[in-house]
PDB file of C-alpha atoms and ligand atoms in Angstrom:
ATOM      1  CA  MET A 260       2.491 -91.754  31.380  1.00  0.00           C
ATOM      2  CA  ALA A 261       3.955 -89.203  28.996  1.00  0.00           C
ATOM      3  CA  ASP A 262       5.951 -89.669  26.000  1.00  0.00           C
ATOM      4  CA  GLN A 263       7.465 -86.461  24.897  1.00  0.00           C
ATOM      5  CA  ASN A 264       8.831 -87.758  21.389  1.00  0.00           C
ATOM      6  CA  ASN A 265       5.541 -88.517  20.043  1.00  0.00           C
ATOM      7  CA  LYS A 266       3.446 -86.159  22.187  1.00  0.00           C
ATOM      8  CA  LYS A 267       1.392 -89.134  23.490  1.00  0.00           C
ATOM      9  CA  VAL A 268      -0.049 -88.893  27.004  1.00  0.00           C
ATOM     10  CA  VAL A 269      -2.079 -91.827  28.537  1.00  0.00           C
ATOM     11  CA  LYS A 270      -4.330 -90.987  31.422  1.00  0.00           C
ATOM     12  CA  VAL A 271      -6.283 -93.726  33.258  1.00  0.00           C
ATOM     13  CA  TYR A 272      -9.098 -92.710  35.493  1.00  0.00           C
ATOM     14  CA  ASP A 273     -11.060 -94.915  38.207  1.00  0.00           C
ATOM     15  CA  THR A 274     -14.383 -94.639  36.593  1.00  0.00           C
ATOM     16  CA  GLU A 275     -16.121 -93.430  33.296  1.00  0.00           C
ATOM     17  CA  GLN A 276     -17.481 -90.578  35.368  1.00  0.00           C
ATOM     18  CA  ASP A 277     -13.857 -89.481  36.218  1.00  0.00           C
ATOM     19  CA  VAL A 278     -13.073 -89.678  32.448  1.00  0.00           C
ATOM     20  CA  ALA A 279     -16.015 -87.358  31.736  1.00  0.00           C
ATOM     21  CA  VAL A 280     -15.143 -84.788  34.395  1.00  0.00           C
ATOM     22  CA  SER A 281     -11.620 -84.529  33.237  1.00  0.00           C
ATOM     23  CA  LEU A 282     -12.453 -84.546  29.433  1.00  0.00           C
ATOM     24  CA  ALA A 283     -14.738 -81.742  30.118  1.00  0.00           C
ATOM     25  CA  LYS A 284     -11.988 -79.627  31.703  1.00  0.00           C
ATOM     26  CA  TYR A 285      -9.595 -80.459  28.919  1.00  0.00           C
ATOM     27  CA  VAL A 286     -12.022 -79.431  26.216  1.00  0.00           C
ATOM     28  CA  ALA A 287     -13.031 -76.342  27.951  1.00  0.00           C
ATOM     29  CA  ASP A 288      -9.309 -75.312  28.512  1.00  0.00           C
ATOM     30  CA  LEU A 289      -8.490 -75.881  24.810  1.00  0.00           C
ATOM     31  CA  SER A 290     -11.690 -73.945  23.897  1.00  0.00           C
ATOM     32  CA  ALA A 291     -10.360 -70.945  25.867  1.00  0.00           C
ATOM     33  CA  LYS A 292      -6.858 -71.184  24.408  1.00  0.00           C
ATOM     34  CA  PHE A 293      -8.014 -71.337  20.763  1.00  0.00           C
ATOM     35  CA  ALA A 294     -10.757 -68.628  21.132  1.00  0.00           C
ATOM     36  CA  LYS A 295      -8.005 -66.441  22.565  1.00  0.00           C
ATOM     37  CA  GLU A 296      -5.309 -67.202  20.015  1.00  0.00           C
ATOM     38  CA  ARG A 297      -7.363 -67.718  16.767  1.00  0.00           C
ATOM     39  CA  GLY A 298     -10.745 -66.196  17.472  1.00  0.00           C
ATOM     40  CA  SER A 299     -12.427 -69.611  16.702  1.00  0.00           C
ATOM     41  CA  PHE A 300     -12.231 -73.167  18.069  1.00  0.00           C
ATOM     42  CA  THR A 301     -12.685 -75.978  15.615  1.00  0.00           C
ATOM     43  CA  VAL A 302     -13.837 -79.198  17.232  1.00  0.00           C
ATOM     44  CA  VAL A 303     -14.292 -82.592  15.286  1.00  0.00           C
ATOM     45  CA  LEU A 304     -16.851 -85.035  16.843  1.00  0.00           C
ATOM     46  CA  SER A 305     -17.179 -88.765  16.114  1.00  0.00           C
ATOM     47  CA  GLY A 306     -20.001 -91.143  16.760  1.00  0.00           C
ATOM     48  CA  GLY A 307     -20.227 -94.074  19.310  1.00  0.00           C
ATOM     49  CA  TYR A 308     -19.968 -93.357  23.136  1.00  0.00           C
ATOM     50  CA  LEU A 309     -17.883 -90.178  22.567  1.00  0.00           C
ATOM     51  CA  ILE A 310     -21.090 -88.118  22.831  1.00  0.00           C
ATOM     52  CA  ASP A 311     -22.009 -89.509  26.041  1.00  0.00           C
ATOM     53  CA  ASN A 312     -18.305 -88.961  27.327  1.00  0.00           C
ATOM     54  CA  ILE A 313     -18.744 -85.193  26.641  1.00  0.00           C
ATOM     55  CA  ARG A 314     -21.985 -84.810  28.517  1.00  0.00           C
ATOM     56  CA  LYS A 315     -20.311 -82.726  31.506  1.00  0.00           C
ATOM     57  CA  LEU A 316     -19.805 -79.871  29.034  1.00  0.00           C
ATOM     58  CA  THR A 317     -23.597 -79.390  28.900  1.00  0.00           C
ATOM     59  CA  GLU A 318     -23.756 -78.838  32.670  1.00  0.00           C
ATOM     60  CA  PRO A 319     -22.496 -76.175  34.891  1.00  0.00           C
ATOM     61  CA  PRO A 320     -19.923 -74.568  35.006  1.00  0.00           C
ATOM     62  CA  TYR A 321     -19.030 -75.196  31.369  1.00  0.00           C
ATOM     63  CA  VAL A 322     -22.438 -74.699  29.933  1.00  0.00           C
ATOM     64  CA  ASP A 323     -22.333 -71.150  31.174  1.00  0.00           C
ATOM     65  CA  SER A 324     -18.411 -70.528  31.021  1.00  0.00           C
ATOM     66  CA  VAL A 325     -17.500 -71.891  27.466  1.00  0.00           C
ATOM     67  CA  GLU A 326     -17.377 -69.397  24.802  1.00  0.00           C
ATOM     68  CA  TRP A 327     -19.834 -71.416  22.544  1.00  0.00           C
ATOM     69  CA  SER A 328     -19.960 -68.637  20.073  1.00  0.00           C
ATOM     70  CA  LYS A 329     -16.550 -69.397  18.936  1.00  0.00           C
ATOM     71  CA  TRP A 330     -17.224 -73.048  18.340  1.00  0.00           C
ATOM     72  CA  HIS A 331     -17.126 -74.739  14.896  1.00  0.00           C
ATOM     73  CA  VAL A 332     -18.304 -78.289  14.828  1.00  0.00           C
ATOM     74  CA  PHE A 333     -17.365 -81.009  12.459  1.00  0.00           C
ATOM     75  CA  TRP A 334     -17.621 -84.839  12.101  1.00  0.00           C
ATOM     76  CA  VAL A 335     -14.674 -87.029  11.766  1.00  0.00           C
ATOM     77  CA  ASP A 336     -17.114 -89.564  10.246  1.00  0.00           C
ATOM     78  CA  GLU A 337     -20.682 -89.852   9.254  1.00  0.00           C
ATOM     79  CA  ARG A 338     -22.875 -92.589   8.154  1.00  0.00           C
ATOM     80  CA  VAL A 339     -24.772 -91.995   4.822  1.00  0.00           C
ATOM     81  CA  VAL A 340     -28.323 -91.821   6.099  1.00  0.00           C
ATOM     82  CA  PRO A 341     -30.761 -89.038   6.785  1.00  0.00           C
ATOM     83  CA  ARG A 342     -29.980 -86.630   9.356  1.00  0.00           C
ATOM     84  CA  ASN A 343     -32.967 -87.780  11.443  1.00  0.00           C
ATOM     85  CA  HIS A 344     -32.041 -91.494  11.163  1.00  0.00           C
ATOM     86  CA  VAL A 345     -31.231 -93.411  14.372  1.00  0.00           C
ATOM     87  CA  ASP A 346     -27.762 -94.356  12.823  1.00  0.00           C
ATOM     88  CA  SER A 347     -26.866 -90.589  12.023  1.00  0.00           C
ATOM     89  CA  ASN A 348     -23.871 -89.440  13.990  1.00  0.00           C
ATOM     90  CA  TYR A 349     -25.371 -85.716  13.602  1.00  0.00           C
ATOM     91  CA  LYS A 350     -28.438 -86.854  15.364  1.00  0.00           C
ATOM     92  CA  LEU A 351     -26.492 -88.611  18.026  1.00  0.00           C
ATOM     93  CA  ALA A 352     -24.487 -85.426  18.754  1.00  0.00           C
ATOM     94  CA  PHE A 353     -27.631 -83.047  18.412  1.00  0.00           C
ATOM     95  CA  ASP A 354     -29.690 -85.011  20.723  1.00  0.00           C
ATOM     96  CA  GLY A 355     -26.881 -85.464  23.369  1.00  0.00           C
ATOM     97  CA  PHE A 356     -24.774 -82.339  23.055  1.00  0.00           C
ATOM     98  CA  LEU A 357     -25.479 -79.793  20.417  1.00  0.00           C
ATOM     99  CA  SER A 358     -29.203 -79.253  21.390  1.00  0.00           C
ATOM    100  CA  LYS A 359     -27.941 -78.328  24.986  1.00  0.00           C
ATOM    101  CA  VAL A 360     -25.386 -75.727  24.397  1.00  0.00           C
ATOM    102  CA  PRO A 361     -25.670 -72.419  22.391  1.00  0.00           C
ATOM    103  CA  ILE A 362     -23.188 -72.934  19.246  1.00  0.00           C
ATOM    104  CA  PRO A 363     -24.587 -70.948  16.498  1.00  0.00           C
ATOM    105  CA  ALA A 364     -26.426 -73.372  14.030  1.00  0.00           C
ATOM    106  CA  GLY A 365     -24.523 -71.831  10.957  1.00  0.00           C
ATOM    107  CA  GLN A 366     -21.260 -73.054  12.744  1.00  0.00           C
ATOM    108  CA  VAL A 367     -22.254 -76.807  12.800  1.00  0.00           C
ATOM    109  CA  TYR A 368     -21.106 -78.437   9.629  1.00  0.00           C
ATOM    110  CA  ALA A 369     -23.261 -81.571   9.120  1.00  0.00           C
ATOM    111  CA  ILE A 370     -22.742 -83.847   6.206  1.00  0.00           C
ATOM    112  CA  ASN A 371     -25.167 -83.227   3.365  1.00  0.00           C
ATOM    113  CA  ASP A 372     -27.655 -85.990   3.590  1.00  0.00           C
ATOM    114  CA  ALA A 373     -29.041 -85.498   0.190  1.00  0.00           C
ATOM    115  CA  LEU A 374     -26.027 -86.788  -1.607  1.00  0.00           C
ATOM    116  CA  SER A 375     -24.671 -90.191  -2.413  1.00  0.00           C
ATOM    117  CA  ALA A 376     -21.593 -91.185  -0.221  1.00  0.00           C
ATOM    118  CA  GLU A 377     -19.097 -90.059  -2.917  1.00  0.00           C
ATOM    119  CA  GLY A 378     -21.079 -86.687  -3.394  1.00  0.00           C
ATOM    120  CA  ALA A 379     -21.213 -86.135   0.319  1.00  0.00           C
ATOM    121  CA  ALA A 380     -17.449 -86.576   0.793  1.00  0.00           C
ATOM    122  CA  GLU A 381     -16.691 -84.202  -2.114  1.00  0.00           C
ATOM    123  CA  ASP A 382     -19.201 -81.730  -0.835  1.00  0.00           C
ATOM    124  CA  TYR A 383     -17.673 -81.804   2.742  1.00  0.00           C
ATOM    125  CA  GLN A 384     -14.223 -81.364   1.444  1.00  0.00           C
ATOM    126  CA  THR A 385     -15.431 -78.267  -0.506  1.00  0.00           C
ATOM    127  CA  VAL A 386     -16.893 -76.899   2.680  1.00  0.00           C
ATOM    128  CA  LEU A 387     -13.556 -77.388   4.490  1.00  0.00           C
ATOM    129  CA  LYS A 388     -11.633 -75.813   1.804  1.00  0.00           C
ATOM    130  CA  HIS A 389     -13.728 -72.867   2.096  1.00  0.00           C
ATOM    131  CA  LEU A 390     -13.174 -72.498   5.716  1.00  0.00           C
ATOM    132  CA  VAL A 391      -9.575 -72.709   5.261  1.00  0.00           C
ATOM    133  CA  ASP A 392      -9.795 -69.937   2.624  1.00  0.00           C
ATOM    134  CA  THR A 393     -11.605 -67.749   5.133  1.00  0.00           C
ATOM    135  CA  GLY A 394      -9.346 -68.447   8.001  1.00  0.00           C
ATOM    136  CA  VAL A 395     -11.917 -70.134  10.270  1.00  0.00           C
ATOM    137  CA  LEU A 396     -10.047 -73.274   9.838  1.00  0.00           C
ATOM    138  CA  ALA A 397      -6.314 -73.271  10.274  1.00  0.00           C
ATOM    139  CA  LYS A 398      -3.965 -74.967   7.634  1.00  0.00           C
ATOM    140  CA  SER A 399      -0.877 -77.072   8.814  1.00  0.00           C
ATOM    141  CA  SER A 400       2.302 -75.439   7.870  1.00  0.00           C
ATOM    142  CA  VAL A 401       3.857 -78.886   8.027  1.00  0.00           C
ATOM    143  CA  THR A 402       1.516 -80.828   5.732  1.00  0.00           C
ATOM    144  CA  GLY A 403      -0.758 -78.313   3.904  1.00  0.00           C
ATOM    145  CA  PHE A 404      -3.874 -80.228   5.154  1.00  0.00           C
ATOM    146  CA  PRO A 405      -6.412 -78.387   7.443  1.00  0.00           C
ATOM    147  CA  LYS A 406      -5.371 -78.216  11.084  1.00  0.00           C
ATOM    148  CA  PHE A 407      -8.414 -78.806  13.409  1.00  0.00           C
ATOM    149  CA  ASP A 408      -7.820 -77.651  16.854  1.00  0.00           C
ATOM    150  CA  LEU A 409      -9.262 -80.575  18.569  1.00  0.00           C
ATOM    151  CA  MET A 410     -10.580 -83.990  17.387  1.00  0.00           C
ATOM    152  CA  LEU A 411     -12.721 -86.132  19.877  1.00  0.00           C
ATOM    153  CA  LEU A 412     -12.278 -89.515  18.959  1.00  0.00           C
ATOM    154  CA  GLY A 413     -13.383 -93.031  19.906  1.00  0.00           C
ATOM    155  CA  MET A 414     -11.854 -96.439  18.960  1.00  0.00           C
ATOM    156  CA  GLY A 415     -13.582 -99.639  17.949  1.00  0.00           C
ATOM    157  CA  PRO A 416     -12.765-103.059  19.237  1.00  0.00           C
ATOM    158  CA  ASP A 417     -10.705-103.787  16.091  1.00  0.00           C
ATOM    159  CA  GLY A 418      -8.771-100.665  16.559  1.00  0.00           C
ATOM    160  CA  HIS A 419     -10.500 -98.504  13.999  1.00  0.00           C
ATOM    161  CA  VAL A 420     -10.879 -94.805  14.338  1.00  0.00           C
ATOM    162  CA  ALA A 421     -13.133 -92.521  12.150  1.00  0.00           C
ATOM    163  CA  SER A 422     -14.282 -95.023   9.377  1.00  0.00           C
ATOM    164  CA  LEU A 423     -10.626 -96.220   8.776  1.00  0.00           C
ATOM    165  CA  PHE A 424     -10.657 -99.883   9.337  1.00  0.00           C
ATOM    166  CA  PRO A 425      -7.854-102.453   9.706  1.00  0.00           C
ATOM    167  CA  GLY A 426      -6.561-103.708   6.379  1.00  0.00           C
ATOM    168  CA  HIS A 427      -8.748-101.343   4.434  1.00  0.00           C
ATOM    169  CA  PRO A 428      -7.151 -99.602   1.354  1.00  0.00           C
ATOM    170  CA  LEU A 429      -8.570 -96.272   2.691  1.00  0.00           C
ATOM    171  CA  LEU A 430      -5.935 -96.334   5.369  1.00  0.00           C
ATOM    172  CA  LYS A 431      -3.520 -95.260   2.486  1.00  0.00           C
ATOM    173  CA  GLU A 432      -5.303 -92.282   1.034  1.00  0.00           C
ATOM    174  CA  ASN A 433      -3.067 -89.514   1.269  1.00  0.00           C
ATOM    175  CA  VAL A 434      -4.488 -86.880  -1.217  1.00  0.00           C
ATOM    176  CA  LYS A 435      -7.964 -86.425  -0.351  1.00  0.00           C
ATOM    177  CA  TRP A 436      -9.193 -84.604   2.854  1.00  0.00           C
ATOM    178  CA  VAL A 437     -12.488 -86.518   2.893  1.00  0.00           C
ATOM    179  CA  THR A 438     -13.366 -89.799   1.391  1.00  0.00           C
ATOM    180  CA  HIS A 439     -16.231 -92.241   1.249  1.00  0.00           C
ATOM    181  CA  ILE A 440     -16.418 -95.977   2.076  1.00  0.00           C
ATOM    182  CA  MET A 441     -19.199 -98.366   0.658  1.00  0.00           C
ATOM    183  CA  ASP A 442     -18.082-101.582   2.530  1.00  0.00           C
ATOM    184  CA  SER A 443     -17.619-100.519   6.201  1.00  0.00           C
ATOM    185  CA  PRO A 444     -17.310-103.688   8.477  1.00  0.00           C
ATOM    186  CA  LYS A 445     -19.069-101.671  11.270  1.00  0.00           C
ATOM    187  CA  LEU A 446     -22.703-101.000   9.870  1.00  0.00           C
ATOM    188  CA  PRO A 447     -24.142 -99.060   8.212  1.00  0.00           C
ATOM    189  CA  PRO A 448     -21.818 -99.822   5.206  1.00  0.00           C
ATOM    190  CA  GLN A 449     -21.853 -96.311   3.493  1.00  0.00           C
ATOM    191  CA  ARG A 450     -20.005 -93.667   5.375  1.00  0.00           C
ATOM    192  CA  ILE A 451     -17.793 -90.696   4.698  1.00  0.00           C
ATOM    193  CA  THR A 452     -14.491 -90.067   6.602  1.00  0.00           C
ATOM    194  CA  PHE A 453     -11.694 -87.840   7.156  1.00  0.00           C
ATOM    195  CA  THR A 454      -8.530 -89.187   5.964  1.00  0.00           C
ATOM    196  CA  PHE A 455      -5.331 -89.910   7.896  1.00  0.00           C
ATOM    197  CA  PRO A 456      -3.438 -86.851   6.612  1.00  0.00           C
ATOM    198  CA  VAL A 457      -6.355 -84.654   8.000  1.00  0.00           C
ATOM    199  CA  ILE A 458      -6.491 -86.592  11.293  1.00  0.00           C
ATOM    200  CA  ASN A 459      -2.852 -86.212  11.808  1.00  0.00           C
ATOM    201  CA  SER A 460      -2.606 -82.757  10.990  1.00  0.00           C
ATOM    202  CA  SER A 461      -4.843 -81.742  13.703  1.00  0.00           C
ATOM    203  CA  ALA A 462      -3.461 -79.914  16.679  1.00  0.00           C
ATOM    204  CA  TYR A 463      -4.921 -82.003  19.643  1.00  0.00           C
ATOM    205  CA  ILE A 464      -6.598 -85.433  19.723  1.00  0.00           C
ATOM    206  CA  ALA A 465      -8.370 -86.866  22.695  1.00  0.00           C
ATOM    207  CA  MET A 466      -8.938 -90.590  22.293  1.00  0.00           C
ATOM    208  CA  VAL A 467     -11.513 -91.624  24.656  1.00  0.00           C
ATOM    209  CA  VAL A 468     -12.175 -95.361  25.511  1.00  0.00           C
ATOM    210  CA  CYS A 469     -14.046 -96.721  28.424  1.00  0.00           C
ATOM    211  CA  GLY A 470     -15.607 -99.970  29.435  1.00  0.00           C
ATOM    212  CA  PRO A 471     -14.897-103.668  28.411  1.00  0.00           C
ATOM    213  CA  GLY A 472     -15.378-103.681  24.581  1.00  0.00           C
ATOM    214  CA  GLU A 473     -11.971-102.302  23.601  1.00  0.00           C
ATOM    215  CA  VAL A 474      -9.740-103.980  26.359  1.00  0.00           C
ATOM    216  CA  ASP A 475      -7.759-105.937  23.920  1.00  0.00           C
ATOM    217  CA  ALA A 476      -7.575-103.251  21.405  1.00  0.00           C
ATOM    218  CA  VAL A 477      -6.298-100.723  24.066  1.00  0.00           C
ATOM    219  CA  TYR A 478      -3.554-103.464  24.995  1.00  0.00           C
ATOM    220  CA  LYS A 479      -2.552-103.894  21.448  1.00  0.00           C
ATOM    221  CA  ALA A 480      -2.252-100.213  20.901  1.00  0.00           C
ATOM    222  CA  LEU A 481      -0.594 -99.237  24.161  1.00  0.00           C
ATOM    223  CA  GLY A 482       0.895-102.418  25.711  1.00  0.00           C
ATOM    224  CA  LYS A 483       4.465-103.354  25.824  1.00  0.00           C
ATOM    225  CA  THR A 484       4.247-106.171  23.200  1.00  0.00           C
ATOM    226  CA  ALA A 485       4.947-104.664  19.823  1.00  0.00           C
ATOM    227  CA  ASN A 486       2.197-105.327  17.449  1.00  0.00           C
ATOM    228  CA  PRO A 487       3.384-106.419  13.909  1.00  0.00           C
ATOM    229  CA  GLU A 488       0.604-104.867  12.173  1.00  0.00           C
ATOM    230  CA  LEU A 489      -0.249-101.317  13.193  1.00  0.00           C
ATOM    231  CA  LEU A 490      -3.840-100.856  14.212  1.00  0.00           C
ATOM    232  CA  PRO A 491      -5.391 -97.773  12.589  1.00  0.00           C
ATOM    233  CA  VAL A 492      -5.459 -96.165  16.069  1.00  0.00           C
ATOM    234  CA  GLN A 493      -1.775 -96.594  16.332  1.00  0.00           C
ATOM    235  CA  ARG A 494      -1.296 -94.294  13.221  1.00  0.00           C
ATOM    236  CA  VAL A 495      -2.929 -91.448  14.914  1.00  0.00           C
ATOM    237  CA  THR A 496      -0.096 -88.692  15.534  1.00  0.00           C
ATOM    238  CA  PRO A 497      -1.557 -85.157  15.709  1.00  0.00           C
ATOM    239  CA  GLU A 498       0.817 -82.146  15.680  1.00  0.00           C
ATOM    240  CA  GLU A 499       0.694 -81.155  19.247  1.00  0.00           C
ATOM    241  CA  GLU A 500      -0.641 -83.853  21.520  1.00  0.00           C
ATOM    242  CA  LEU A 501      -2.609 -87.161  21.618  1.00  0.00           C
ATOM    243  CA  ARG A 502      -4.120 -87.790  24.861  1.00  0.00           C
ATOM    244  CA  TRP A 503      -5.823 -91.039  25.719  1.00  0.00           C
ATOM    245  CA  PHE A 504      -8.771 -90.946  28.396  1.00  0.00           C
ATOM    246  CA  LEU A 505      -9.089 -94.271  29.600  1.00  0.00           C
ATOM    247  CA  ASP A 506     -11.070 -95.820  32.479  1.00  0.00           C
ATOM    248  CA  LYS A 507      -9.652 -98.688  34.632  1.00  0.00           C
ATOM    249  CA  VAL A 508     -11.731-101.161  32.852  1.00  0.00           C
ATOM    250  CA  ALA A 509     -10.540-100.204  29.321  1.00  0.00           C
ATOM    251  CA  ALA A 510      -6.798-100.088  30.797  1.00  0.00           C
ATOM    252  CA  SER A 511      -7.225-103.358  32.760  1.00  0.00           C
ATOM    253  CA  LYS A 512      -4.649-105.459  30.410  1.00  0.00           C
ATOM    254  CA  LEU A 513      -2.110-102.444  30.642  1.00  0.00           C
ATOM    255  CA  GLN A 514      -2.039-102.789  34.320  1.00  0.00           C
ATOM    256  CA  GLU A 515      -1.661-106.533  34.578  1.00  0.00           C
TER     257      GLU A 515
HETATM  258  O1  LIG B 635     -19.420 -93.676  13.015  1.00  0.00           O
HETATM  259  C1  LIG B 635     -18.750 -94.246  13.918  1.00  0.00           C
HETATM  260  O2  LIG B 635     -19.073 -95.569  14.021  1.00  0.00           O
HETATM  261  C2  LIG B 635     -17.935 -93.606  14.758  1.00  0.00           C
HETATM  262  O3  LIG B 635     -17.692 -92.344  14.483  1.00  0.00           O
HETATM  263  C3  LIG B 635     -16.791 -94.392  14.993  1.00  0.00           C
HETATM  264  O4  LIG B 635     -15.557 -93.954  14.475  1.00  0.00           O
HETATM  265  C4  LIG B 635     -16.591 -94.627  16.607  1.00  0.00           C
HETATM  266  O5  LIG B 635     -16.000 -93.436  17.200  1.00  0.00           O
HETATM  267  C5  LIG B 635     -15.795 -95.801  16.794  1.00  0.00           C
HETATM  268  O6  LIG B 635     -16.211 -96.850  16.123  1.00  0.00           O
HETATM  269  C6  LIG B 635     -15.773 -96.190  18.435  1.00  0.00           C
HETATM  270  O7  LIG B 635     -17.292 -96.357  18.590  1.00  0.00           O
HETATM  271  P1  LIG B 635     -17.706 -96.751  20.109  1.00  0.00           P
HETATM  272  O8  LIG B 635     -17.443 -95.532  20.829  1.00  0.00           O
HETATM  273  O9  LIG B 635     -19.264 -96.980  19.919  1.00  0.00           O
HETATM  274  O10 LIG B 635     -17.027 -97.830  20.594  1.00  0.00           O
END
């Protein structure tokens, strides 16, 4: 299924293993493209199952063939906990991915865990502004917001992406690049998150959803019945391509 108008591609694979294989190739191809075109590759991670879904990148051939030295790694959202806490998205990514590939430590932009939620969001935005000024991070000529090369996102059962939850006032934030939330319905409650203008200024987004937990949300987001109130995930419209990676279980209602 491909929709040229809004640059959305929906791919359904038999198993989660097939998703992981295809996702690794997709990421590696984009890494090669941006390393060649821009000399750097800016990749945004989320928490949840996504880190497990990208595990094939830590294995041959990718662990040897990807130009890891060009990678700059960011988080679309982070929980306000110490970096070694079990709830930390940084820890999740480090244990499952970053500790297994040779990305230079100075190119991994963790959230400052010594600050409050508000302070950490401001600090992260300052880091991003500096990287735009130095040309590591591109800037969208359409929106003026930073333009990440690739965001790797998951979706929650309520259709949330990053820490942007249904009905929450933060969905409307259109000035800040990074903001904070003190009342996240998914615990822990204090988080920092990219805003929609930043998410939607990115070049490519992979939306990775496998297993039974999000069957209804996938159907609401992609099914034929129009959903009167847009889920956060339905507001995701990157500049080049939004590609859904689903396994058959997650897509089961779509295929009825
Ligand atoms: O900090 C977080 O909670 C994540 O970054 C969040 O945005 C996640 O990607 C979705 O909630 C999907 O989570 P699952 O993959 O666990 O369903």
